[in-house]
Short mmCIF file of C-alpha atoms and ligand atoms in Angstrom, two decimals:
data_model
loop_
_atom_site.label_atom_id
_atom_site.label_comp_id
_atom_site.label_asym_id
_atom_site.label_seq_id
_atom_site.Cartn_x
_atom_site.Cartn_y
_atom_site.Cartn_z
CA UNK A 1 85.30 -2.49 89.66
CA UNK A 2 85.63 -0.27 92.82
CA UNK A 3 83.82 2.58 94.38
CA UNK A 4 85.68 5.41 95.86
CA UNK A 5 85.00 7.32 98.66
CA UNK A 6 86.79 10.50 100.40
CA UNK A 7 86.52 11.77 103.68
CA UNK A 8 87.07 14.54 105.34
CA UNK A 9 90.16 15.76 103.13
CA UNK A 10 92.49 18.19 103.14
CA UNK A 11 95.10 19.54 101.27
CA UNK A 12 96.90 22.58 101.69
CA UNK A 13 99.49 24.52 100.33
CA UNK A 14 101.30 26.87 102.31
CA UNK A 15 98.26 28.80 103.59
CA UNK A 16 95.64 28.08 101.27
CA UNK A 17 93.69 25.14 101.08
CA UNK A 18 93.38 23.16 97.60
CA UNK A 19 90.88 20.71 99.44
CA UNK A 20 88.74 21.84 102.23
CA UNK A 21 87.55 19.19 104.07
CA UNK A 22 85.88 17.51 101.27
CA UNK A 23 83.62 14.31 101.66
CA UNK A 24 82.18 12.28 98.94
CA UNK A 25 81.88 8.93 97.37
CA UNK A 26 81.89 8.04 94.01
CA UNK A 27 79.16 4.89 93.31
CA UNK A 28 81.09 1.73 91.76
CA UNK A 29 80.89 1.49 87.93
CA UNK A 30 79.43 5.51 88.05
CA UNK A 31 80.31 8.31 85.49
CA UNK A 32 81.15 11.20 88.35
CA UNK A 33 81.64 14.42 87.07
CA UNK A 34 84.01 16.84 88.84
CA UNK A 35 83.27 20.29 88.03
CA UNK A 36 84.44 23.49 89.30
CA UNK A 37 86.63 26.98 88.51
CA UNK A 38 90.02 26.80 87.64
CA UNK A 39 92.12 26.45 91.01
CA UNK A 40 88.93 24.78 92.54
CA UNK A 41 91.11 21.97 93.72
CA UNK A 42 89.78 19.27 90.82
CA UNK A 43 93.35 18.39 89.72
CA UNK A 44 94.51 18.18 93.64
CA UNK A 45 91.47 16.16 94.18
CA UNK A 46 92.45 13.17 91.59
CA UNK A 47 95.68 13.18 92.32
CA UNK A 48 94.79 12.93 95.96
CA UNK A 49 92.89 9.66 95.13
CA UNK A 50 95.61 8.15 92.64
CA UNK A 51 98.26 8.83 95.29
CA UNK A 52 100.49 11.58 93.91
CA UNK A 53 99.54 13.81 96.17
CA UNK A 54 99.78 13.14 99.98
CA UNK A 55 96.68 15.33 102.25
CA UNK A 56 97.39 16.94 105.45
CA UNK A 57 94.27 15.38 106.71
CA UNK A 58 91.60 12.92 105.71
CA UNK A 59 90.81 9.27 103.97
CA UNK A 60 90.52 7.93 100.78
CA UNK A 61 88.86 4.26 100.88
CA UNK A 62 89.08 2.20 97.65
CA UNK A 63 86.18 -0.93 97.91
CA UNK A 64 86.23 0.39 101.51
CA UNK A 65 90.16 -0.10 102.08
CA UNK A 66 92.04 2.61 103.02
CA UNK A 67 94.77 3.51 100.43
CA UNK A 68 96.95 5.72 102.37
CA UNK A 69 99.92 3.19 102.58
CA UNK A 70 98.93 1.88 98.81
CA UNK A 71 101.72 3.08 96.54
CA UNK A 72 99.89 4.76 93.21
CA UNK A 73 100.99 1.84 91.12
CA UNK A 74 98.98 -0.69 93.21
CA UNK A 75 96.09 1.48 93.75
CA UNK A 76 94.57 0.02 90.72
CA UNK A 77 94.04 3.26 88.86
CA UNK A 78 93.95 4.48 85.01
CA UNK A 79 94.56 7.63 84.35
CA UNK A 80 93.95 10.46 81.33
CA UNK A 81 95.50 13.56 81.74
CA UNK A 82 94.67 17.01 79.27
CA UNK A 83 98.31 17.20 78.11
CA UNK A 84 98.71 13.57 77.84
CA UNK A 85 101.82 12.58 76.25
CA UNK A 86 102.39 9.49 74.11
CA UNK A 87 105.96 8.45 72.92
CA UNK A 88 106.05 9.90 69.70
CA UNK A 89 109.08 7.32 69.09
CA UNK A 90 106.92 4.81 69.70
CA UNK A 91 104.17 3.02 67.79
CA UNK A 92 100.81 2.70 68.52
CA UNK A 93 100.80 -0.84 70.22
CA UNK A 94 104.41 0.44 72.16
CA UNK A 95 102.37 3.21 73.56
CA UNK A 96 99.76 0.74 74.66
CA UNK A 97 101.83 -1.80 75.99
CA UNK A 98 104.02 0.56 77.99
CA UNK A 99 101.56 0.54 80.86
CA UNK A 100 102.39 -3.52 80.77
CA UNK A 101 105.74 -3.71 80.39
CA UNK A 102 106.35 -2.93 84.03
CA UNK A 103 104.25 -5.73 85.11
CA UNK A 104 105.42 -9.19 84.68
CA UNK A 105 103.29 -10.05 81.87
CA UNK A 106 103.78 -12.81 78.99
CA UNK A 107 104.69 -11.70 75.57
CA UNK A 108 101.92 -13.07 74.07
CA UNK A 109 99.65 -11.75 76.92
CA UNK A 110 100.51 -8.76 76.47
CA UNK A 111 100.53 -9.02 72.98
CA UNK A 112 96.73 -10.10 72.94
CA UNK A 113 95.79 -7.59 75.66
CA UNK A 114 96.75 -4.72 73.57
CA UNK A 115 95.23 -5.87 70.24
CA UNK A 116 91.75 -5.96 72.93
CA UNK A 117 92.02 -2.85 73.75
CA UNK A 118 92.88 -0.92 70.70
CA UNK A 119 89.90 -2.81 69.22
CA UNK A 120 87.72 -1.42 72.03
CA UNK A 121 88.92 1.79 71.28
CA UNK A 122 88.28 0.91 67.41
CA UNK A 123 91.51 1.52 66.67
CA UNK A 124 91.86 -2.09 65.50
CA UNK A 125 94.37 -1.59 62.54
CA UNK A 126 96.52 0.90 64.01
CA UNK A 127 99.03 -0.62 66.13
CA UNK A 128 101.86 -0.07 63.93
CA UNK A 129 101.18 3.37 63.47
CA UNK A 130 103.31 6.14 65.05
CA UNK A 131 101.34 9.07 66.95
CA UNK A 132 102.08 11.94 64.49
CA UNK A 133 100.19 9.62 61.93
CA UNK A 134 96.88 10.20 63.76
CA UNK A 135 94.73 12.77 64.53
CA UNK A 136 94.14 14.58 67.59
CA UNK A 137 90.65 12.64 68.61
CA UNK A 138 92.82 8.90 67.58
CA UNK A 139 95.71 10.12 69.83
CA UNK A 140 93.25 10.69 72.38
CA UNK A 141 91.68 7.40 72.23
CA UNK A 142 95.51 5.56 72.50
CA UNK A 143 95.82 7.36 75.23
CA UNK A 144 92.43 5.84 76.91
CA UNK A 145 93.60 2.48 75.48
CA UNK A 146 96.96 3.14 77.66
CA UNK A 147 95.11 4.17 81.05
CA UNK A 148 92.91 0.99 80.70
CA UNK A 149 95.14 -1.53 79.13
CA UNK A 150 96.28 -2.56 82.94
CA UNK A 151 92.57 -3.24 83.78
CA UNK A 152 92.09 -0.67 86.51
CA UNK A 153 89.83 -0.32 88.89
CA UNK A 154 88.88 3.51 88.99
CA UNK A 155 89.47 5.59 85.88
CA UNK A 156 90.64 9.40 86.53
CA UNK A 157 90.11 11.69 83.66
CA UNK A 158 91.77 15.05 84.13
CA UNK A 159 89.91 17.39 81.26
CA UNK A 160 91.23 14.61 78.80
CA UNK A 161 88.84 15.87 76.40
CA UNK A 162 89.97 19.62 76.11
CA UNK A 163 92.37 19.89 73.91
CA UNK A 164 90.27 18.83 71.18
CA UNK A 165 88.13 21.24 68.88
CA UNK A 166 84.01 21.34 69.72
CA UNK A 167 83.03 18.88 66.79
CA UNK A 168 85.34 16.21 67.64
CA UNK A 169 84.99 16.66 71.37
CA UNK A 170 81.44 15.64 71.15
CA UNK A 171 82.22 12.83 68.84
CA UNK A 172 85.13 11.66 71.72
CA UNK A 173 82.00 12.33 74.88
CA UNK A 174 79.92 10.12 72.60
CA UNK A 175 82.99 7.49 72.16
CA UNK A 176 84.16 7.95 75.91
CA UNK A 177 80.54 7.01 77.42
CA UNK A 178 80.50 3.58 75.38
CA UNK A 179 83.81 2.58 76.41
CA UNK A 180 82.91 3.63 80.22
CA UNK A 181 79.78 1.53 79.86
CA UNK A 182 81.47 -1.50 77.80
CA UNK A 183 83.89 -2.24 80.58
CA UNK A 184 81.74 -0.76 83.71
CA UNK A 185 84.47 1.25 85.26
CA UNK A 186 84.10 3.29 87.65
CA UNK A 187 85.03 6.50 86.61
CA UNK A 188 85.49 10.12 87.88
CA UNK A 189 85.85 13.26 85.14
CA UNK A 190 86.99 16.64 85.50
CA UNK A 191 86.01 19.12 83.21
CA UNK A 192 85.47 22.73 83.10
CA UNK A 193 82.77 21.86 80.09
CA UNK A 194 79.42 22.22 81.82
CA UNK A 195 77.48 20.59 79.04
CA UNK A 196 80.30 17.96 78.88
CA UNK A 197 79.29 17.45 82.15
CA UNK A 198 76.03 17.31 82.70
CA UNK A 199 75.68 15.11 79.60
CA UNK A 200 77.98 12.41 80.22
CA UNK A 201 77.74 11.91 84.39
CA UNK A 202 75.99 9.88 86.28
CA UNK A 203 76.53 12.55 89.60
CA UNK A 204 78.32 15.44 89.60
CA UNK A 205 80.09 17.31 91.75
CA UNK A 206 80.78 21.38 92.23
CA UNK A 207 83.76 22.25 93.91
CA UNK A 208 84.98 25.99 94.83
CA UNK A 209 87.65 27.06 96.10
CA UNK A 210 88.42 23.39 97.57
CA UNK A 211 84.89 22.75 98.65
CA UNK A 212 82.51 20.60 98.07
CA UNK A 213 79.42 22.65 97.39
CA UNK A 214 76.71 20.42 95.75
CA UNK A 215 76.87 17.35 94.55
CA UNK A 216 74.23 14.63 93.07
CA UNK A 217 72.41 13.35 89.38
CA UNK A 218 73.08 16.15 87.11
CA UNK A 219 68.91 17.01 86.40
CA UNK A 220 68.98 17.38 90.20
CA UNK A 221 72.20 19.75 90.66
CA UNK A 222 70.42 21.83 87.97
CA UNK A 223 67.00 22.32 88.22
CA UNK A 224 67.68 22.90 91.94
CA UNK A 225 70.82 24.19 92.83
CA UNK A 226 70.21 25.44 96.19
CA UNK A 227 73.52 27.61 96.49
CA UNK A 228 73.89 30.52 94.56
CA UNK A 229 77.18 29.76 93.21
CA UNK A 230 75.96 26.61 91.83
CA UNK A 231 72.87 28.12 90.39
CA UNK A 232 75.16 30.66 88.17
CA UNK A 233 78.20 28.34 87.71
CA UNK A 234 76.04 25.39 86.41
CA UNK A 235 74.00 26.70 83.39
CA UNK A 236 73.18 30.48 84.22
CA UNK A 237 71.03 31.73 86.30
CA UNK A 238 69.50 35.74 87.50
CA UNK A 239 68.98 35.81 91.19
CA UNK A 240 66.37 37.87 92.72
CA UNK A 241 66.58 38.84 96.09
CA UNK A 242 64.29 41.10 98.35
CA UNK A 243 62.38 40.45 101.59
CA UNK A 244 60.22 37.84 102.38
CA UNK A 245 56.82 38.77 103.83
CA UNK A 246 53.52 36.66 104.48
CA UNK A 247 52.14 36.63 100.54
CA UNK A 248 55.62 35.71 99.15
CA UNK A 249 58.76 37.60 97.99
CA UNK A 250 58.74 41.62 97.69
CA UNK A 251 61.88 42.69 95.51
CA UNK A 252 63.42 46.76 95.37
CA UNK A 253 60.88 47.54 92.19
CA UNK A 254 57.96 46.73 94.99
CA UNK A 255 56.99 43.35 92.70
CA UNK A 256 55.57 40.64 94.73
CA UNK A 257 56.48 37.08 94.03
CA UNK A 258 54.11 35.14 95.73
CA UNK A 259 54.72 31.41 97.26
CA UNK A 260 58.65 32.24 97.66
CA UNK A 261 60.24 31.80 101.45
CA UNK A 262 63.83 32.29 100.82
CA UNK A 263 65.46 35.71 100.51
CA UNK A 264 67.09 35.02 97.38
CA UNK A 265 65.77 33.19 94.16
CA UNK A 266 67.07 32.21 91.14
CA UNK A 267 65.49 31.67 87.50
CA UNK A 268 67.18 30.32 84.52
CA UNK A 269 67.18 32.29 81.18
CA UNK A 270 65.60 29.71 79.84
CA UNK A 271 62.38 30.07 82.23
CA UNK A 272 61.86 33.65 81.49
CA UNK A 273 58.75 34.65 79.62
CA UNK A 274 59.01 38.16 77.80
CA UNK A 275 55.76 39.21 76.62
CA UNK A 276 54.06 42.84 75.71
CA UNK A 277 50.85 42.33 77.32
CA UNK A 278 50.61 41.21 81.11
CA UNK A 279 51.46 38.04 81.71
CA UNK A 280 48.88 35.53 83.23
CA UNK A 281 51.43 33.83 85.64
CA UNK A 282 51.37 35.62 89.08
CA UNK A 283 55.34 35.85 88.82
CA UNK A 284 55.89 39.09 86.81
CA UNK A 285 57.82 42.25 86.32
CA UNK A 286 58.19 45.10 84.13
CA UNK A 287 62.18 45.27 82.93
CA UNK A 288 63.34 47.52 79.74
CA UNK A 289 64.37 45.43 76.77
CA UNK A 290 67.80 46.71 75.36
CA UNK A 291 68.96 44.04 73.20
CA UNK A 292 67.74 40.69 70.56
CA UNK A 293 70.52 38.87 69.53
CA UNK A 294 69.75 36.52 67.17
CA UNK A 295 71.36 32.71 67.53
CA UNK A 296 69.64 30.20 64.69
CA UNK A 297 66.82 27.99 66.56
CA UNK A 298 67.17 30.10 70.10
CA UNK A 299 67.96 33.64 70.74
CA UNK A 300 69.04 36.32 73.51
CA UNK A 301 67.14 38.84 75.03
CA UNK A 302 68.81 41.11 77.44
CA UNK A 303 67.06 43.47 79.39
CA UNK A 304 67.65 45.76 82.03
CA UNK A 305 65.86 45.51 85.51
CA UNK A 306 66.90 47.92 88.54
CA UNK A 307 70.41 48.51 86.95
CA UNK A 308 70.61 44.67 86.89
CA UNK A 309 71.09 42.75 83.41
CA UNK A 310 68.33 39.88 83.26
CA UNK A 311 68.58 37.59 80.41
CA UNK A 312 66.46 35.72 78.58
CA UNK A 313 66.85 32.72 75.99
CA UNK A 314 64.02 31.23 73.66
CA UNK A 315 62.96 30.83 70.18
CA UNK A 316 63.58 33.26 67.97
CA UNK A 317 60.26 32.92 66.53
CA UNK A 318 58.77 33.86 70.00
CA UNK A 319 61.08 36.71 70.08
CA UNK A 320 60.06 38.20 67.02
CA UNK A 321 56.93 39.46 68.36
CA UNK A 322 58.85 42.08 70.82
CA UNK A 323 59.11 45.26 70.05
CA UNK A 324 63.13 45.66 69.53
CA UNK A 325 63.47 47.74 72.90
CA UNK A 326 61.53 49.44 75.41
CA UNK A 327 59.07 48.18 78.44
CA UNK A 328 58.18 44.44 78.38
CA UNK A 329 56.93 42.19 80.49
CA UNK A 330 59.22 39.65 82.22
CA UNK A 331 57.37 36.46 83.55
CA UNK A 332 58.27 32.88 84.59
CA UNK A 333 55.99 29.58 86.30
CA UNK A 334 56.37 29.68 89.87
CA UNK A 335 57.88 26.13 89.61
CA UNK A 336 60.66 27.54 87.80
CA UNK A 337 61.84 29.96 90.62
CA UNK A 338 64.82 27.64 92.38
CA UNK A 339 65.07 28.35 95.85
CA UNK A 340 68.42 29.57 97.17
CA UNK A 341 69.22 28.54 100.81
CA UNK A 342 73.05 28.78 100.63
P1 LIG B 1 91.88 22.87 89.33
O1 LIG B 1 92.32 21.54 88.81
O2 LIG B 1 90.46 22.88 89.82
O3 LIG B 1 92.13 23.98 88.37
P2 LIG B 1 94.04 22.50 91.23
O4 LIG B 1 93.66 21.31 92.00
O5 LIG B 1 95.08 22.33 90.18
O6 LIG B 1 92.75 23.21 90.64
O7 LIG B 1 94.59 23.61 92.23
C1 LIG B 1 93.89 23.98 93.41
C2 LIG B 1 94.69 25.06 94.15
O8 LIG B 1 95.90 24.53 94.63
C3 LIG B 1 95.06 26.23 93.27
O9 LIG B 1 94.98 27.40 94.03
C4 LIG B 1 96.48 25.93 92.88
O10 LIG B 1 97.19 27.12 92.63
C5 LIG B 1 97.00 25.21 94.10
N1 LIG B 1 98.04 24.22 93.77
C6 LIG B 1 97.85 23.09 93.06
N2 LIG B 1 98.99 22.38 92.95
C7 LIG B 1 99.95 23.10 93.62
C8 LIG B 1 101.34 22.91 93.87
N3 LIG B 1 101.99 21.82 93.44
N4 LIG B 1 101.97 23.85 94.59
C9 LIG B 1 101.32 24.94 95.05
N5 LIG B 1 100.01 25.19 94.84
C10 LIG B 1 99.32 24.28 94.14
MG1 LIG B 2 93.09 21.02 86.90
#
């Protein structure tokens, strides 16, 4: 097992920069989750640490060597890519074994090395299958089998999980985390699944445009996201801004949010209140509800404040005490107001 660390990299392309300067280490035998817009420099950022793509500028240490000079072949890395392509000529076990064949392995090495893996991936009885006789979530899990049949050190997993429909995909997160566990590698994830990520990861990361812009455990990134791109990027988030003056926040509609010392705040839609009679909690508005849209167990309000949309998500059964539009109250715990300093 290995941990990974970058520094300082950069990667550009013509003028604009896929990686800006980006630092960070992934812990040894950690689940990091890379998450980010498209074109936020996730992909570059992988392939920067496998070795397929060379930076302008900056270090990537594996178990504290520098790789620069490492060819990707002896970097010690498996890899699972979205489109990931087995031989469809090919069976099972062939697909497997390909990552062996170019190392001088024994037959029967190989052999038994294959029939370990395919077992870990519990697809025990299916060597002798060919890939168009398996469904998309077994395909997926030969291809795993094929990134970790060498016995790498770091794992890179490039959205591996996205072509798959929302049922099986969470079946596969489930399957993906045991693996990662069984064998304790250390392993770094891109996805543009939020929930994918904050479930699975140990840390994650936020990139944008090719920067880092938080990182660290998932509860953290979340409940306090500091920037404001990461407060509406991860989860969603309304941000309030106004002026800050001695007793707390005062925003445009003249409401004062008391204990607040940053300009801007943001609240989750899950930590707004709606209520008709005044709130108790010191942190309250009056906003105009427009819409209930009903969603099973929770359910969307959306209301409008100062021209400004502010949602709100709860149970249903909470909701169903609202008038269906008109002047409500809009509350939330001071606790739940996330400072924004970036
Ligand atoms: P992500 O994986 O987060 O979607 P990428 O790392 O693929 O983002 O791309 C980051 C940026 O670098 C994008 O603006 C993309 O257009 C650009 N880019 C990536 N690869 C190349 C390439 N081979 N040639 C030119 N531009 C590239
Ligand atoms: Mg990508």
């Amino acid at each position: 097992m290995a941990e990974v660390r970058v520094e300082h990299l950069v990667k550009k392309y013509g003028a604009a920069r896929a990686l800006d300067d980006v630092t960070l280490d992934f812990p040894d035998g950690g689940f990091f989750g890379l998450l980010g817009p498209s074109g936020s420099g996730k992909t570059t950022l992988l392939r920067a640490i496998a070795g397929f793509v060379l930076p302008e500028s900056g270090r990537v240490f594996i178990d504290g060597e520098p790789v620069e000079n490492t060819p990707v072949e002896k970097r010690g890395i498996g890899m699972v890519f979205q489109n990931y392509a087995l031989f469809p000529n090919m069976t099972v076990a062939e697909n497997v074994a390909f990552g062996l064949a170019v190392r001088k392995i024994a037959d029967a090495d190989k052999k038994r090395r294959v029939a370990e893996v395919l077992e870990l991936v519990q697809l025990g009885g299916f060597g002798a299958r060919k890939p168009h006789q398996l469904s998309g979530g077994q395909r997926q899990r030969v291809a795993m089998a094929r990134a970790i049949v060498t016995r790498p050190r770091v794992l890179l997993l490039d959205e591996p999980l996205s072509a798959l429909d929302k049922a099986l995909r969470v079946d596969m997160q489930i399957e993906l985390k045991r693996i990662q566990r069984e064998i304790g590698i250390t392993t770094i994830f891109v996805t543009h699944d939020q929930e994918e990520a904050l479930t699975l990861s140990d840390q994650i990361g936020i990139l944008k445009d090719g920067r880092l812009v938080r990182h660290g455990p998932p509860r953290e990134v979340y409940d306090d996201p500091r920037d404001s791109f990461t407060a509406t990027f991860l989860g969603d988030a309304r941000l309030f801004t106004g002026t800050v003056e001695a007793g707390g926040l005062r925003l445009a509609d003249g409401t004062l949010v008391p204990g607040v010392t940053t300009p801007t705040i943001a609240v989750r839609p899950e930590n707004i209140h709606l209520s008709r009679s005044e709130p108790a909690t010191p942190c309250h508005l009056r906003a105009m509800l427009n819409q209930k849209i009903f969603g099973g167990a929770l359910g969307t309000c959306l209301l409008d404040w100062q021209g400004e949309v502010i949602k709100a998500v709860g149970r249903d059964a909470d909701f169903r005490t609202l008038p269906e539009s008109g002047p409500v109250w809009v509350s939330w715990q001071p606790e739940h107001a996330m400072p924004i300093t970036g």
